[in-house]
């Protein structure tokens, strides 16, 4: 549902070719926010790192934060505090290389 290939099939073009403000980004943000709800309610997750191809799309993280805040409807007061949602859904600290660097770290002896 929320992946580069799914976006390509649904909209007939690769995700990276969709302009900011395209309806696809709002739809993907809604899908992701819906998927994150159990992480808030059931697992009490402290942080969600949104990476990958879609995660790096300009403005997507902000849209996901907005949709998740609406979907929560006040049921997670800790995320209602100013700046809390910005600290809850974050991009990977290592950027687009996070997966590659993580795999390399796992391949090191003793890891």
PDB file of C-alpha atoms in Angstrom:
ATOM      1  CA  UNK A   1       0.000   0.000   0.000  1.00  0.00           C
ATOM      2  CA  UNK A   2       2.662   2.506   1.018  1.00  0.00           C
ATOM      3  CA  UNK A   3       5.640   1.676  -1.150  1.00  0.00           C
ATOM      4  CA  UNK A   4       7.328   2.999  -4.251  1.00  0.00           C
ATOM      5  CA  UNK A   5       6.077   0.127  -6.430  1.00  0.00           C
ATOM      6  CA  UNK A   6       2.519   0.499  -5.099  1.00  0.00           C
ATOM      7  CA  UNK A   7       2.582   4.228  -5.862  1.00  0.00           C
ATOM      8  CA  UNK A   8       3.854   3.476  -9.366  1.00  0.00           C
ATOM      9  CA  UNK A   9       1.070   0.984 -10.047  1.00  0.00           C
ATOM     10  CA  UNK A  10      -1.649   3.199  -8.599  1.00  0.00           C
ATOM     11  CA  UNK A  11      -0.641   6.459 -10.282  1.00  0.00           C
ATOM     12  CA  UNK A  12       1.052   5.201 -13.444  1.00  0.00           C
ATOM     13  CA  UNK A  13       4.401   6.824 -12.720  1.00  0.00           C
ATOM     14  CA  UNK A  14       7.328   6.325 -10.398  1.00  0.00           C
ATOM     15  CA  UNK A  15       6.980   7.928  -6.972  1.00  0.00           C
ATOM     16  CA  UNK A  16      10.041  10.128  -7.478  1.00  0.00           C
ATOM     17  CA  UNK A  17       8.360  11.662 -10.544  1.00  0.00           C
ATOM     18  CA  UNK A  18       5.254  12.762  -8.636  1.00  0.00           C
ATOM     19  CA  UNK A  19       5.336  16.471  -7.785  1.00  0.00           C
ATOM     20  CA  UNK A  20       4.889  17.734  -4.223  1.00  0.00           C
ATOM     21  CA  UNK A  21       1.218  18.378  -3.577  1.00  0.00           C
ATOM     22  CA  UNK A  22       0.098  15.451  -5.774  1.00  0.00           C
ATOM     23  CA  UNK A  23      -2.861  13.538  -4.318  1.00  0.00           C
ATOM     24  CA  UNK A  24      -0.660  10.442  -4.062  1.00  0.00           C
ATOM     25  CA  UNK A  25       1.301  11.929  -1.166  1.00  0.00           C
ATOM     26  CA  UNK A  26      -1.798  12.588   0.907  1.00  0.00           C
ATOM     27  CA  UNK A  27      -3.049   9.052   0.278  1.00  0.00           C
ATOM     28  CA  UNK A  28       0.305   7.499   1.194  1.00  0.00           C
ATOM     29  CA  UNK A  29       0.475   9.648   4.336  1.00  0.00           C
ATOM     30  CA  UNK A  30      -2.985   8.424   5.365  1.00  0.00           C
ATOM     31  CA  UNK A  31      -1.975   4.796   4.789  1.00  0.00           C
ATOM     32  CA  UNK A  32       1.186   5.227   6.841  1.00  0.00           C
ATOM     33  CA  UNK A  33      -0.604   7.065   9.657  1.00  0.00           C
ATOM     34  CA  UNK A  34      -3.202   4.287   9.824  1.00  0.00           C
ATOM     35  CA  UNK A  35      -0.439   1.708   9.981  1.00  0.00           C
ATOM     36  CA  UNK A  36       1.286   3.568  12.800  1.00  0.00           C
ATOM     37  CA  UNK A  37      -1.789   3.667  15.059  1.00  0.00           C
ATOM     38  CA  UNK A  38      -1.132   0.226  16.619  1.00  0.00           C
ATOM     39  CA  UNK A  39       2.443   1.254  17.355  1.00  0.00           C
ATOM     40  CA  UNK A  40       1.078   4.113  19.451  1.00  0.00           C
ATOM     41  CA  UNK A  41      -1.814   2.331  21.157  1.00  0.00           C
ATOM     42  CA  UNK A  42      -0.607  -1.245  21.555  1.00  0.00           C
ATOM     43  CA  UNK A  43       3.175  -1.034  21.676  1.00  0.00           C
ATOM     44  CA  UNK A  44       3.637   2.459  23.175  1.00  0.00           C
ATOM     45  CA  UNK A  45       6.455   3.027  20.710  1.00  0.00           C
ATOM     46  CA  UNK A  46       8.773   5.897  21.574  1.00  0.00           C
ATOM     47  CA  UNK A  47       9.869   6.754  18.033  1.00  0.00           C
ATOM     48  CA  UNK A  48       9.114   5.788  14.440  1.00  0.00           C
ATOM     49  CA  UNK A  49      11.888   6.187  11.880  1.00  0.00           C
ATOM     50  CA  UNK A  50      10.336   6.691   8.460  1.00  0.00           C
ATOM     51  CA  UNK A  51      12.930   5.956   5.807  1.00  0.00           C
ATOM     52  CA  UNK A  52      13.219   4.318   2.443  1.00  0.00           C
ATOM     53  CA  UNK A  53      12.265   5.761  -0.890  1.00  0.00           C
ATOM     54  CA  UNK A  54       8.877   7.082   0.171  1.00  0.00           C
ATOM     55  CA  UNK A  55      10.184   8.328   3.490  1.00  0.00           C
ATOM     56  CA  UNK A  56      12.544  10.692   1.714  1.00  0.00           C
ATOM     57  CA  UNK A  57       9.794  12.278  -0.401  1.00  0.00           C
ATOM     58  CA  UNK A  58       9.633  16.020   0.335  1.00  0.00           C
ATOM     59  CA  UNK A  59       6.853  16.822   2.781  1.00  0.00           C
ATOM     60  CA  UNK A  60       5.692  13.239   3.352  1.00  0.00           C
ATOM     61  CA  UNK A  61       6.807  12.994   6.975  1.00  0.00           C
ATOM     62  CA  UNK A  62       4.957  16.219   7.785  1.00  0.00           C
ATOM     63  CA  UNK A  63       1.785  14.869   6.160  1.00  0.00           C
ATOM     64  CA  UNK A  64       2.081  11.595   8.079  1.00  0.00           C
ATOM     65  CA  UNK A  65       2.460  13.512  11.338  1.00  0.00           C
ATOM     66  CA  UNK A  66      -0.655  15.579  10.572  1.00  0.00           C
ATOM     67  CA  UNK A  67      -2.752  12.537   9.660  1.00  0.00           C
ATOM     68  CA  UNK A  68      -1.580  10.555  12.681  1.00  0.00           C
ATOM     69  CA  UNK A  69      -2.388  13.444  15.032  1.00  0.00           C
ATOM     70  CA  UNK A  70      -5.903  13.625  13.557  1.00  0.00           C
ATOM     71  CA  UNK A  71      -6.385   9.853  13.765  1.00  0.00           C
ATOM     72  CA  UNK A  72      -5.258   9.768  17.398  1.00  0.00           C
ATOM     73  CA  UNK A  73      -7.912  12.321  18.318  1.00  0.00           C
ATOM     74  CA  UNK A  74      -6.309  13.112  21.677  1.00  0.00           C
ATOM     75  CA  UNK A  75      -5.984   9.468  22.784  1.00  0.00           C
ATOM     76  CA  UNK A  76      -2.202   9.795  23.099  1.00  0.00           C
ATOM     77  CA  UNK A  77      -1.747  12.953  25.184  1.00  0.00           C
ATOM     78  CA  UNK A  78       2.052  12.626  25.122  1.00  0.00           C
ATOM     79  CA  UNK A  79       1.920  13.259  21.364  1.00  0.00           C
ATOM     80  CA  UNK A  80      -0.307  16.311  21.751  1.00  0.00           C
ATOM     81  CA  UNK A  81       2.483  18.306  23.375  1.00  0.00           C
ATOM     82  CA  UNK A  82       4.199  20.915  21.226  1.00  0.00           C
ATOM     83  CA  UNK A  83       6.910  19.323  19.106  1.00  0.00           C
ATOM     84  CA  UNK A  84       6.135  15.800  20.324  1.00  0.00           C
ATOM     85  CA  UNK A  85       4.953  14.539  16.939  1.00  0.00           C
ATOM     86  CA  UNK A  86       8.088  15.969  15.297  1.00  0.00           C
ATOM     87  CA  UNK A  87      10.217  13.918  17.697  1.00  0.00           C
ATOM     88  CA  UNK A  88       7.997  10.837  17.314  1.00  0.00           C
ATOM     89  CA  UNK A  89       8.101  10.384  13.523  1.00  0.00           C
ATOM     90  CA  UNK A  90      11.585  11.146  12.280  1.00  0.00           C
ATOM     91  CA  UNK A  91      13.713  10.564   9.185  1.00  0.00           C
ATOM     92  CA  UNK A  92      16.664   8.177   9.522  1.00  0.00           C
ATOM     93  CA  UNK A  93      19.669   9.840  11.112  1.00  0.00           C
ATOM     94  CA  UNK A  94      21.933   8.287   8.488  1.00  0.00           C
ATOM     95  CA  UNK A  95      19.765   9.392   5.580  1.00  0.00           C
ATOM     96  CA  UNK A  96      19.431   7.110   2.585  1.00  0.00           C
ATOM     97  CA  UNK A  97      22.424   5.037   3.660  1.00  0.00           C
ATOM     98  CA  UNK A  98      20.867   3.778   6.910  1.00  0.00           C
ATOM     99  CA  UNK A  99      19.970   0.328   5.554  1.00  0.00           C
ATOM    100  CA  UNK A 100      23.327  -0.175   3.878  1.00  0.00           C
ATOM    101  CA  UNK A 101      25.281   0.941   6.946  1.00  0.00           C
ATOM    102  CA  UNK A 102      23.147  -1.228   9.226  1.00  0.00           C
ATOM    103  CA  UNK A 103      23.751  -4.271   7.040  1.00  0.00           C
ATOM    104  CA  UNK A 104      27.483  -3.541   7.004  1.00  0.00           C
ATOM    105  CA  UNK A 105      27.500  -3.235  10.798  1.00  0.00           C
ATOM    106  CA  UNK A 106      25.768  -6.613  11.126  1.00  0.00           C
ATOM    107  CA  UNK A 107      28.375  -8.182   8.856  1.00  0.00           C
ATOM    108  CA  UNK A 108      31.227  -7.058  11.122  1.00  0.00           C
ATOM    109  CA  UNK A 109      32.756  -9.766  13.306  1.00  0.00           C
ATOM    110  CA  UNK A 110      31.262  -9.833  16.788  1.00  0.00           C
ATOM    111  CA  UNK A 111      27.998  -8.154  15.896  1.00  0.00           C
TER     112      UNK A 111
END
